[in-house]
One Martini backbone bead per residue (centre of mass of N, CA, C, O) as a GRO file, in nm:
protein
  295
    1MET     BB    1  10.814  -8.173  -2.576
    2ASP     BB    2  10.860  -8.480  -2.616
    3PRO     BB    3  10.694  -8.744  -2.814
    4HIS     BB    4  10.897  -8.985  -2.751
    5LEU     BB    5  10.792  -8.960  -2.473
    6LEU     BB    6  10.518  -8.922  -2.458
    7ARG     BB    7  10.446  -9.184  -2.587
    8THR     BB    8  10.601  -9.396  -2.345
    9LEU     BB    9  10.353  -9.325  -2.179
   10VAL     BB   10  10.108  -9.433  -2.302
   11ALA     BB   11  10.231  -9.713  -2.295
   12VAL     BB   12  10.269  -9.767  -1.983
   13VAL     BB   13   9.991  -9.666  -1.923
   14GLU     BB   14   9.814  -9.892  -2.083
   15HIS     BB   15  10.036 -10.137  -2.000
   16ARG     BB   16  10.114 -10.155  -1.698
   17SER     BB   17  10.407 -10.148  -1.817
   18PHE     BB   18  10.753 -10.147  -1.898
   19SER     BB   19  10.762 -10.420  -2.112
   20ALA     BB   20  10.546 -10.380  -2.263
   21ALA     BB   21  10.606 -10.115  -2.371
   22ALA     BB   22  10.840 -10.201  -2.460
   23ARG     BB   23  10.784 -10.391  -2.705
   24ALA     BB   24  10.552 -10.223  -2.855
   25LEU     BB   25  10.811  -9.995  -2.873
   26GLY     BB   26  11.121 -10.131  -2.939
   27TYR     BB   27  11.231 -10.138  -2.695
   28THR     BB   28  11.370 -10.148  -2.405
   29GLN     BB   29  11.323 -10.102  -2.061
   30SER     BB   30  11.536  -9.872  -2.006
   31ALA     BB   31  11.429  -9.682  -2.208
   32VAL     BB   32  11.203  -9.614  -2.087
   33SER     BB   33  11.289  -9.514  -1.833
   34GLN     BB   34  11.403  -9.336  -1.915
   35HIS     BB   35  11.206  -9.163  -2.015
   36ILE     BB   36  11.044  -9.076  -1.802
   37ALA     BB   37  11.242  -8.944  -1.655
   38SER     BB   38  11.244  -8.740  -1.833
   39LEU     BB   39  10.972  -8.615  -1.812
   40GLU     BB   40  10.972  -8.560  -1.579
   41ALA     BB   41  11.230  -8.357  -1.534
   42ASP     BB   42  11.065  -8.166  -1.731
   43LEU     BB   43  10.797  -8.124  -1.534
   44GLY     BB   44  10.842  -8.158  -1.254
   45THR     BB   45  10.741  -8.429  -1.176
   46LYS     BB   46  10.569  -8.726  -1.121
   47LEU     BB   47  10.383  -8.962  -1.364
   48VAL     BB   48  10.482  -9.260  -1.223
   49GLU     BB   49  10.422  -9.557  -1.086
   50ARG     BB   50  10.626  -9.863  -1.028
   51ARG     BB   51  10.421 -10.033  -0.750
   52PRO     BB   52  10.229  -9.999  -0.927
   53VAL     BB   53  10.156  -9.945  -1.242
   54GLY     BB   54  10.074  -9.615  -1.275
   55PRO     BB   55   9.915  -9.270  -1.306
   56THR     BB   56   9.942  -9.021  -1.147
   57GLY     BB   57   9.784  -8.704  -1.128
   58ALA     BB   58   9.930  -8.580  -1.354
   59GLY     BB   59   9.983  -8.823  -1.543
   60GLU     BB   60   9.649  -8.796  -1.590
   61ARG     BB   61   9.654  -8.498  -1.717
   62LEU     BB   62   9.852  -8.561  -1.942
   63MET     BB   63   9.680  -8.776  -2.091
   64GLU     BB   64   9.488  -8.562  -2.211
   65HIS     BB   65   9.669  -8.436  -2.390
   66ALA     BB   66   9.846  -8.713  -2.546
   67GLY     BB   67   9.632  -8.753  -2.769
   68PRO     BB   68   9.574  -8.494  -2.939
   69LEU     BB   69   9.906  -8.445  -2.978
   70LEU     BB   70   9.963  -8.704  -3.148
   71LEU     BB   71   9.728  -8.659  -3.327
   72ARG     BB   72   9.853  -8.394  -3.463
   73LEU     BB   73  10.132  -8.531  -3.538
   74ASP     BB   74  10.026  -8.724  -3.751
   75ALA     BB   75   9.849  -8.501  -3.922
   76ALA     BB   76  10.132  -8.353  -4.016
   77ARG     BB   77  10.265  -8.578  -4.160
   78ALA     BB   78  10.016  -8.684  -4.370
   79ASP     BB   79   9.947  -8.400  -4.469
   80ILE     BB   80  10.234  -8.371  -4.636
   81ALA     BB   81  10.281  -8.597  -4.784
   82ARG     BB   82  10.020  -8.587  -4.998
   83LEU     BB   83  10.197  -8.370  -5.159
   84ARG     BB   84  10.426  -8.611  -5.261
   85ALA     BB   85  10.229  -8.787  -5.391
   86ALA     BB   86  10.116  -9.013  -5.583
   87PRO     BB   87   9.897  -9.118  -5.750
   88PRO     BB   88   9.657  -9.317  -5.659
   89THR     BB   89   9.595  -9.702  -5.667
   90ARG     BB   90   9.416  -9.659  -5.413
   91LEU     BB   91   9.143  -9.703  -5.173
   92THR     BB   92   9.055  -9.612  -4.854
   93LEU     BB   93   8.794  -9.718  -4.623
   94ALA     BB   94   8.600  -9.556  -4.366
   95CYS     BB   95   8.345  -9.703  -4.158
   96THR     BB   96   8.059  -9.674  -4.015
   97PRO     BB   97   7.864  -9.927  -3.970
   98ALA     BB   98   7.562  -9.768  -4.085
   99ALA     BB   99   7.767  -9.662  -4.356
  100LEU     BB  100   7.711  -9.938  -4.458
  101THR     BB  101   7.546  -9.894  -4.733
  102PRO     BB  102   7.399  -9.971  -5.056
  103SER     BB  103   7.484  -9.671  -5.134
  104LEU     BB  104   7.796  -9.702  -5.099
  105ALA     BB  105   7.839  -9.977  -5.280
  106ALA     BB  106   7.727  -9.802  -5.542
  107ALA     BB  107   7.935  -9.581  -5.535
  108LEU     BB  108   8.197  -9.753  -5.545
  109ALA     BB  109   8.115  -9.892  -5.832
  110ARG     BB  110   8.127  -9.599  -5.981
  111VAL     BB  111   8.416  -9.570  -5.936
  112ARG     BB  112   8.564  -9.795  -6.054
  113ARG     BB  113   8.465  -9.819  -6.303
  114GLY     BB  114   8.631  -9.540  -6.401
  115ALA     BB  115   8.887  -9.695  -6.245
  116PRO     BB  116   8.981 -10.052  -6.343
  117GLY     BB  117   9.254 -10.025  -6.120
  118LEU     BB  118   9.134  -9.962  -5.843
  119ALA     BB  119   9.196 -10.031  -5.566
  120ALA     BB  120   8.982 -10.152  -5.243
  121GLY     BB  121   8.962 -10.038  -4.896
  122VAL     BB  122   8.714 -10.184  -4.586
  123ARG     BB  123   8.667 -10.039  -4.267
  124VAL     BB  124   8.545 -10.096  -4.001
  125LEU     BB  125   8.465  -9.864  -3.733
  126GLY     BB  126   8.443  -9.621  -3.513
  127PRO     BB  127   8.425  -9.273  -3.513
  128ASP     BB  128   8.677  -9.215  -3.393
  129ALA     BB  129   8.856  -9.423  -3.611
  130VAL     BB  130   8.800  -9.281  -3.843
  131VAL     BB  131   8.905  -9.020  -3.801
  132ARG     BB  132   9.225  -9.079  -3.735
  133ALA     BB  133   9.247  -9.231  -4.007
  134VAL     BB  134   9.222  -8.980  -4.199
  135LEU     BB  135   9.465  -8.786  -4.024
  136THR     BB  136   9.710  -9.012  -4.061
  137GLY     BB  137   9.604  -9.206  -4.360
  138GLU     BB  138   9.493  -9.493  -4.356
  139ALA     BB  139   9.241  -9.284  -4.485
  140ASP     BB  140   9.122  -9.133  -4.766
  141LEU     BB  141   8.819  -9.216  -4.648
  142GLY     BB  142   8.527  -9.108  -4.443
  143LEU     BB  143   8.191  -9.244  -4.231
  144VAL     BB  144   7.978  -9.067  -4.037
  145ASP     BB  145   7.766  -9.121  -3.759
  146GLY     BB  146   7.454  -8.935  -3.646
  147ALA     BB  147   7.326  -8.723  -3.418
  148ALA     BB  148   7.108  -8.404  -3.547
  149ALA     BB  149   7.018  -8.180  -3.653
  150PRO     BB  150   6.879  -8.045  -3.924
  151ASN     BB  151   7.161  -7.939  -4.117
  152ASP     BB  152   7.363  -8.052  -3.916
  153PRO     BB  153   7.658  -8.145  -3.780
  154LEU     BB  154   7.865  -8.332  -3.657
  155PRO     BB  155   8.042  -8.359  -3.346
  156LEU     BB  156   8.372  -8.332  -3.440
  157PRO     BB  157   8.701  -8.346  -3.408
  158ASP     BB  158   8.957  -8.088  -3.372
  159ALA     BB  159   9.195  -8.283  -3.520
  160GLY     BB  160   9.271  -8.126  -3.805
  161PRO     BB  161   9.287  -8.138  -4.169
  162MET     BB  162   8.962  -8.117  -4.273
  163ALA     BB  163   8.660  -8.247  -4.442
  164THR     BB  164   8.310  -8.192  -4.456
  165VAL     BB  165   7.999  -8.393  -4.606
  166GLY     BB  166   7.716  -8.406  -4.618
  167VAL     BB  167   7.531  -8.740  -4.756
  168ALA     BB  168   7.315  -8.835  -4.520
  169GLU     BB  169   6.991  -8.835  -4.436
  170GLU     BB  170   6.744  -8.974  -4.162
  171PRO     BB  171   6.572  -9.073  -3.992
  172LEU     BB  172   6.551  -9.150  -3.651
  173ALA     BB  173   6.570  -9.450  -3.443
  174VAL     BB  174   6.460  -9.699  -3.237
  175LEU     BB  175   6.536 -10.008  -3.118
  176LEU     BB  176   6.308 -10.280  -3.082
  177PRO     BB  177   6.148 -10.535  -2.994
  178ALA     BB  178   5.872 -10.684  -3.159
  179GLY     BB  179   5.717 -10.743  -2.877
  180HIS     BB  180   5.703 -10.492  -2.763
  181PRO     BB  181   5.446 -10.210  -2.643
  182LEU     BB  182   5.604 -10.013  -2.905
  183ALA     BB  183   5.646 -10.106  -3.189
  184GLY     BB  184   5.330  -9.991  -3.292
  185ARG     BB  185   5.429  -9.747  -3.323
  186PRO     BB  186   5.496  -9.465  -3.563
  187ALA     BB  187   5.616  -9.251  -3.314
  188LEU     BB  188   5.858  -9.124  -3.093
  189ARG     BB  189   5.962  -9.036  -2.796
  190LEU     BB  190   6.278  -8.962  -2.628
  191ALA     BB  191   6.205  -8.894  -2.311
  192ASP     BB  192   6.008  -9.164  -2.300
  193LEU     BB  193   6.314  -9.342  -2.295
  194ALA     BB  194   6.471  -9.300  -2.048
  195ASP     BB  195   6.392  -9.530  -1.851
  196ALA     BB  196   6.520  -9.791  -1.987
  197HIS     BB  197   6.665  -9.995  -2.174
  198TRP     BB  198   7.025 -10.005  -2.284
  199ILE     BB  199   7.241  -9.998  -2.501
  200ASP     BB  200   7.633  -9.954  -2.532
  201ALA     BB  201   7.733  -9.861  -2.875
  202PRO     BB  202   7.924  -9.636  -3.000
  203ASP     BB  203   8.033  -9.824  -3.260
  204THR     BB  204   7.700  -9.846  -3.410
  205ALA     BB  205   7.548  -9.652  -3.229
  206VAL     BB  206   7.409  -9.411  -3.058
  207PRO     BB  207   7.544  -9.241  -2.808
  208LEU     BB  208   7.414  -9.159  -2.528
  209ALA     BB  209   7.499  -8.897  -2.478
  210GLN     BB  210   7.339  -8.797  -2.742
  211LEU     BB  211   7.056  -8.831  -2.597
  212ARG     BB  212   7.061  -8.670  -2.328
  213ALA     BB  213   7.111  -8.410  -2.455
  214ALA     BB  214   6.866  -8.408  -2.614
  215ALA     BB  215   6.649  -8.474  -2.351
  216HIS     BB  216   6.767  -8.328  -2.113
  217THR     BB  217   6.875  -8.573  -1.944
  218ASP     BB  218   7.019  -8.830  -1.738
  219GLY     BB  219   6.933  -9.090  -1.867
  220PHE     BB  220   7.004  -9.390  -2.057
  221ARG     BB  221   7.113  -9.679  -1.899
  222PRO     BB  222   7.294  -9.918  -1.988
  223ARG     BB  223   7.263 -10.274  -1.944
  224LEU     BB  224   7.440 -10.290  -2.243
  225ALA     BB  225   7.767 -10.381  -2.327
  226TYR     BB  226   7.870 -10.301  -2.654
  227GLY     BB  227   8.204 -10.323  -2.888
  228GLY     BB  228   8.099 -10.368  -3.158
  229GLY     BB  229   8.045 -10.323  -3.512
  230ASP     BB  230   7.813 -10.534  -3.540
  231LEU     BB  231   7.449 -10.429  -3.655
  232ALA     BB  232   7.348 -10.745  -3.632
  233GLY     BB  233   7.447 -10.786  -3.350
  234LEU     BB  234   7.297 -10.548  -3.217
  235VAL     BB  235   7.001 -10.657  -3.299
  236ARG     BB  236   6.996 -10.940  -3.161
  237LEU     BB  237   7.005 -10.803  -2.870
  238VAL     BB  238   6.733 -10.610  -2.899
  239ALA     BB  239   6.571 -10.902  -2.963
  240ALA     BB  240   6.664 -11.035  -2.649
  241GLY     BB  241   6.623 -10.796  -2.433
  242HIS     BB  242   6.868 -10.589  -2.347
  243GLY     BB  243   6.813 -10.340  -2.556
  244LEU     BB  244   6.804 -10.059  -2.658
  245ALA     BB  245   6.861  -9.841  -3.009
  246ALA     BB  246   7.017  -9.575  -3.185
  247THR     BB  247   6.925  -9.507  -3.539
  248GLY     BB  248   6.867  -9.545  -3.866
  249LEU     BB  249   6.592  -9.627  -4.060
  250ALA     BB  250   6.745  -9.791  -4.287
  251ALA     BB  251   6.954  -9.955  -4.132
  252ALA     BB  252   6.714 -10.087  -3.977
  253ALA     BB  253   6.582 -10.207  -4.208
  254GLY     BB  254   6.509 -10.560  -4.209
  255GLN     BB  255   6.560 -10.644  -3.924
  256PRO     BB  256   6.539 -10.957  -3.734
  257GLY     BB  257   6.365 -10.906  -3.428
  258ALA     BB  258   6.300 -10.600  -3.492
  259VAL     BB  259   6.220 -10.279  -3.468
  260ALA     BB  260   6.168  -9.926  -3.623
  261VAL     BB  261   6.088  -9.634  -3.465
  262ARG     BB  262   6.047  -9.325  -3.496
  263ILE     BB  263   6.154  -8.995  -3.406
  264SER     BB  264   5.942  -8.690  -3.305
  265ALA     BB  265   6.102  -8.584  -2.994
  266PRO     BB  266   6.330  -8.409  -3.088
  267ARG     BB  267   6.431  -8.296  -3.392
  268LEU     BB  268   6.581  -8.546  -3.553
  269VAL     BB  269   6.879  -8.686  -3.728
  270HIS     BB  270   7.052  -8.885  -3.931
  271ARG     BB  271   7.375  -8.881  -3.985
  272THR     BB  272   7.612  -8.844  -4.289
  273GLU     BB  273   7.989  -8.796  -4.299
  274ALA     BB  274   8.235  -8.691  -4.508
  275VAL     BB  275   8.605  -8.726  -4.419
  276HIS     BB  276   8.854  -8.551  -4.573
  277PRO     BB  277   9.083  -8.399  -4.703
  278ARG     BB  278   9.137  -8.085  -4.847
  279THR     BB  279   9.334  -8.232  -5.093
  280PRO     BB  280   9.205  -8.472  -5.249
  281ALA     BB  281   9.159  -8.698  -5.425
  282GLU     BB  282   9.047  -8.802  -5.677
  283PRO     BB  283   8.870  -9.043  -5.588
  284VAL     BB  284   8.742  -8.891  -5.341
  285ARG     BB  285   8.580  -8.718  -5.512
  286ALA     BB  286   8.427  -8.914  -5.670
  287LEU     BB  287   8.283  -9.043  -5.409
  288VAL     BB  288   8.152  -8.800  -5.298
  289GLU     BB  289   7.975  -8.767  -5.546
  290ALA     BB  290   7.833  -9.038  -5.567
  291LEU     BB  291   7.699  -8.997  -5.254
  292GLY     BB  292   7.526  -8.785  -5.361
  293HIS     BB  293   7.362  -8.911  -5.595
  294THR     BB  294   7.264  -9.166  -5.367
  295ALA     BB  295   7.117  -9.029  -5.138
   0.00000   0.00000   0.00000
């Protein structure tokens, strides 16, 4: 299967338009049509409905494979490119909002003091986007956070050659409005919050699916969806009574209008992991080491 044709399919399905996909890919519309026709001929089935544009049942099934396949190809290209790359003069870090802590800022400052000519960049993304950025070479190091059992790794996608190392663990907490009846409790059981209203903020807080799995319940239904990556913005929504959210105790501390209460059961922690290539450059090694010292 030609990956160029697969990328064209993804663009057509995502844009729901042959012309928009052509503009996004830099192709002519006739070239896009030819790509889809060639892919359909290769697989012996129709993949895209033309009026209106959308995937067929077979197209939807192929789309489930397309993302991981194309990501793995991009990861392979980036991995080989690193082998012949010159020593880096820039360090690009991708991190989730709750991972952008004072400890990270201090660790990055320590690394830059040891390499005065090193330029640095920081991107705040959702956890899946952080992993993608590292795999494809858009970032040299990623930091992702989430809920896990103590000392257990986070459930990250296995999409290519990368290494992970835990750099911080802290109590998992639920964010409540300051006036909430449970805000004065020293700790709360996660299962007791299953029927509460929640904010679905997978890029900023612990995904609700992880809470359902941990509490063995189908609760934790969202009252509001939050697509931003700003932790302070999420806290403002919690403080205004739009719903609850789970994150690390330290990440939530000091946020006005909301109270962070530790989760006592089940035994879960808020864990932060560094994600990097298996053969990281020296600035990446130095930052991971500095994070270990400041955690």
